[in-house]
């Protein structure tokens, strides 16, 4: 009996950290697979062990074992069907790079003002799927995110202090601007746009 052809896409065998074909694939208890090196690098740089894709947090660092079956499937498919992702997704001069890509960086499609990071399409997915991230404020890619942070508290600048004519974070509101006249930055921006017309 003849075997039916197997149709797969490159995305099914891509590590969501490096956005390349899985190398030494390992699966973690939430079911997601990553390159062993990518996952180890993520966990070594963080104080907690969480899934880079769904953000599920593990109390203890899970033991990682290579998924030999998946590794063999990828090896066979590399020989026949898999091709690298199209080059137009990579960040070029003037593009905002994804802060979570390792190796060659993909172009960011959104920046998050809550996380203060920029994301390519793949790394942005948890912001659409995860309950904890759904309410974050996403904007068009912005290369100047650090300028939107309070130098003193490293928090997002959300308030405009009319008394001091400056942008401040919520910690500044409590610590140094009591009884000052303040508005949300959006409100101040709208007022200035109206007065400039």
Short mmCIF file of C-alpha atoms in Angstrom, two decimals, residues 61-197:
data_model
loop_
_atom_site.label_atom_id
_atom_site.label_comp_id
_atom_site.label_asym_id
_atom_site.label_seq_id
_atom_site.Cartn_x
_atom_site.Cartn_y
_atom_site.Cartn_z
CA UNK A 61 13.16 24.00 36.39
CA UNK A 62 11.92 21.06 34.29
CA UNK A 63 14.43 18.42 33.24
CA UNK A 64 15.02 18.80 29.51
CA UNK A 65 15.38 15.76 27.28
CA UNK A 66 15.96 15.85 23.55
CA UNK A 67 12.89 14.85 21.54
CA UNK A 68 14.60 12.25 19.32
CA UNK A 69 11.54 11.52 17.18
CA UNK A 70 10.97 15.19 16.39
CA UNK A 71 14.71 15.59 15.71
CA UNK A 72 14.64 12.74 13.16
CA UNK A 73 11.51 14.12 11.46
CA UNK A 74 13.16 17.54 11.12
CA UNK A 75 16.35 16.01 9.70
CA UNK A 76 14.35 14.15 7.04
CA UNK A 77 12.22 17.17 6.17
CA UNK A 78 15.26 19.45 5.90
CA UNK A 79 16.55 17.21 3.14
CA UNK A 80 13.33 17.53 1.15
CA UNK A 81 10.91 20.32 1.91
CA UNK A 82 11.94 22.86 4.52
CA UNK A 83 13.24 26.21 3.40
CA UNK A 84 14.21 29.21 5.52
CA UNK A 85 11.67 31.93 6.20
CA UNK A 86 11.46 34.64 3.54
CA UNK A 87 14.19 37.30 3.87
CA UNK A 88 11.72 40.23 3.85
CA UNK A 89 10.86 39.38 7.49
CA UNK A 90 14.39 40.13 8.67
CA UNK A 91 15.05 43.59 10.08
CA UNK A 92 16.99 45.84 7.76
CA UNK A 93 18.51 49.29 8.18
CA UNK A 94 15.88 51.65 9.58
CA UNK A 95 13.64 48.80 10.85
CA UNK A 96 12.90 48.25 14.53
CA UNK A 97 14.28 44.83 15.53
CA UNK A 98 12.44 42.29 17.66
CA UNK A 99 13.92 42.31 21.16
CA UNK A 100 13.33 38.56 21.59
CA UNK A 101 14.85 37.13 18.41
CA UNK A 102 18.27 35.56 18.81
CA UNK A 103 20.73 35.40 15.96
CA UNK A 104 19.44 37.25 12.91
CA UNK A 105 16.66 39.56 14.13
CA UNK A 106 13.20 39.77 12.57
CA UNK A 107 11.46 43.09 11.95
CA UNK A 108 9.20 44.18 14.81
CA UNK A 109 5.50 44.57 13.99
CA UNK A 110 4.49 46.08 17.37
CA UNK A 111 6.06 47.62 20.47
CA UNK A 112 4.52 47.09 23.90
CA UNK A 113 4.45 50.12 26.20
CA UNK A 114 3.81 47.87 29.20
CA UNK A 115 6.71 45.47 28.58
CA UNK A 116 8.82 48.23 26.99
CA UNK A 117 9.90 45.82 24.23
CA UNK A 118 9.37 45.35 20.49
CA UNK A 119 8.09 42.10 18.98
CA UNK A 120 8.10 40.34 15.60
CA UNK A 121 4.87 38.57 14.56
CA UNK A 122 5.85 35.27 16.20
CA UNK A 123 7.01 36.72 19.53
CA UNK A 124 3.95 39.00 19.66
CA UNK A 125 1.53 36.02 19.73
CA UNK A 126 1.48 35.68 23.57
CA UNK A 127 0.10 39.25 23.72
CA UNK A 128 -2.92 38.06 21.75
CA UNK A 129 -3.31 34.65 23.39
CA UNK A 130 -2.20 35.01 27.03
CA UNK A 131 -4.68 36.49 29.51
CA UNK A 132 -1.94 38.30 31.43
CA UNK A 133 -0.67 40.12 28.32
CA UNK A 134 -3.93 40.88 26.47
CA UNK A 135 -4.41 44.25 28.19
CA UNK A 136 -0.93 45.58 27.42
CA UNK A 137 -0.76 48.72 25.28
CA UNK A 138 0.57 47.85 21.80
CA UNK A 139 1.73 50.55 19.39
CA UNK A 140 3.46 50.66 16.02
CA UNK A 141 7.13 49.65 16.28
CA UNK A 142 9.06 52.31 18.19
CA UNK A 143 12.85 52.38 18.38
CA UNK A 144 12.79 55.01 21.17
CA UNK A 145 11.11 52.97 23.92
CA UNK A 146 13.85 53.82 26.45
CA UNK A 147 12.91 57.51 26.09
CA UNK A 148 9.42 56.61 27.32
CA UNK A 149 10.80 55.34 30.65
CA UNK A 150 11.21 57.42 33.79
CA UNK A 151 14.96 57.73 34.43
CA UNK A 152 14.45 57.62 38.20
CA UNK A 153 11.98 54.70 38.51
CA UNK A 154 12.35 52.85 35.17
CA UNK A 155 8.54 52.91 34.81
CA UNK A 156 6.47 53.95 31.79
CA UNK A 157 5.83 57.70 31.44
CA UNK A 158 2.03 57.93 31.51
CA UNK A 159 1.21 61.27 33.18
CA UNK A 160 1.91 64.88 32.20
CA UNK A 161 2.55 67.20 35.15
CA UNK A 162 1.28 70.62 34.06
CA UNK A 163 2.82 72.26 37.12
CA UNK A 164 6.36 71.12 36.19
CA UNK A 165 5.69 70.87 32.42
CA UNK A 166 7.12 67.33 32.34
CA UNK A 167 6.18 63.72 31.65
CA UNK A 168 6.22 61.50 34.73
CA UNK A 169 5.52 57.91 35.81
CA UNK A 170 2.98 56.76 38.40
CA UNK A 171 5.72 56.49 41.06
CA UNK A 172 6.63 60.15 40.46
CA UNK A 173 2.97 61.09 41.01
CA UNK A 174 3.14 59.59 44.50
CA UNK A 175 6.68 60.60 45.45
CA UNK A 176 7.32 64.08 44.06
CA UNK A 177 4.29 65.68 42.46
CA UNK A 178 1.63 65.69 45.17
CA UNK A 179 -0.96 68.47 44.73
CA UNK A 180 0.36 69.27 41.21
CA UNK A 181 -1.99 69.69 38.25
CA UNK A 182 -1.72 66.50 36.19
CA UNK A 183 -3.41 64.88 33.17
CA UNK A 184 -2.92 61.67 31.19
CA UNK A 185 -0.34 62.06 28.43
CA UNK A 186 -2.95 61.31 25.75
CA UNK A 187 -5.14 64.15 27.04
CA UNK A 188 -2.22 66.60 27.00
CA UNK A 189 -1.21 65.46 23.50
CA UNK A 190 -4.78 66.02 22.22
CA UNK A 191 -4.95 69.47 23.86
CA UNK A 192 -1.65 70.50 22.26
CA UNK A 193 -2.76 69.24 18.83
CA UNK A 194 -5.97 71.31 19.08
CA UNK A 195 -4.08 74.45 20.16
CA UNK A 196 -1.52 74.02 17.33
CA UNK A 197 -4.27 74.01 14.67
#
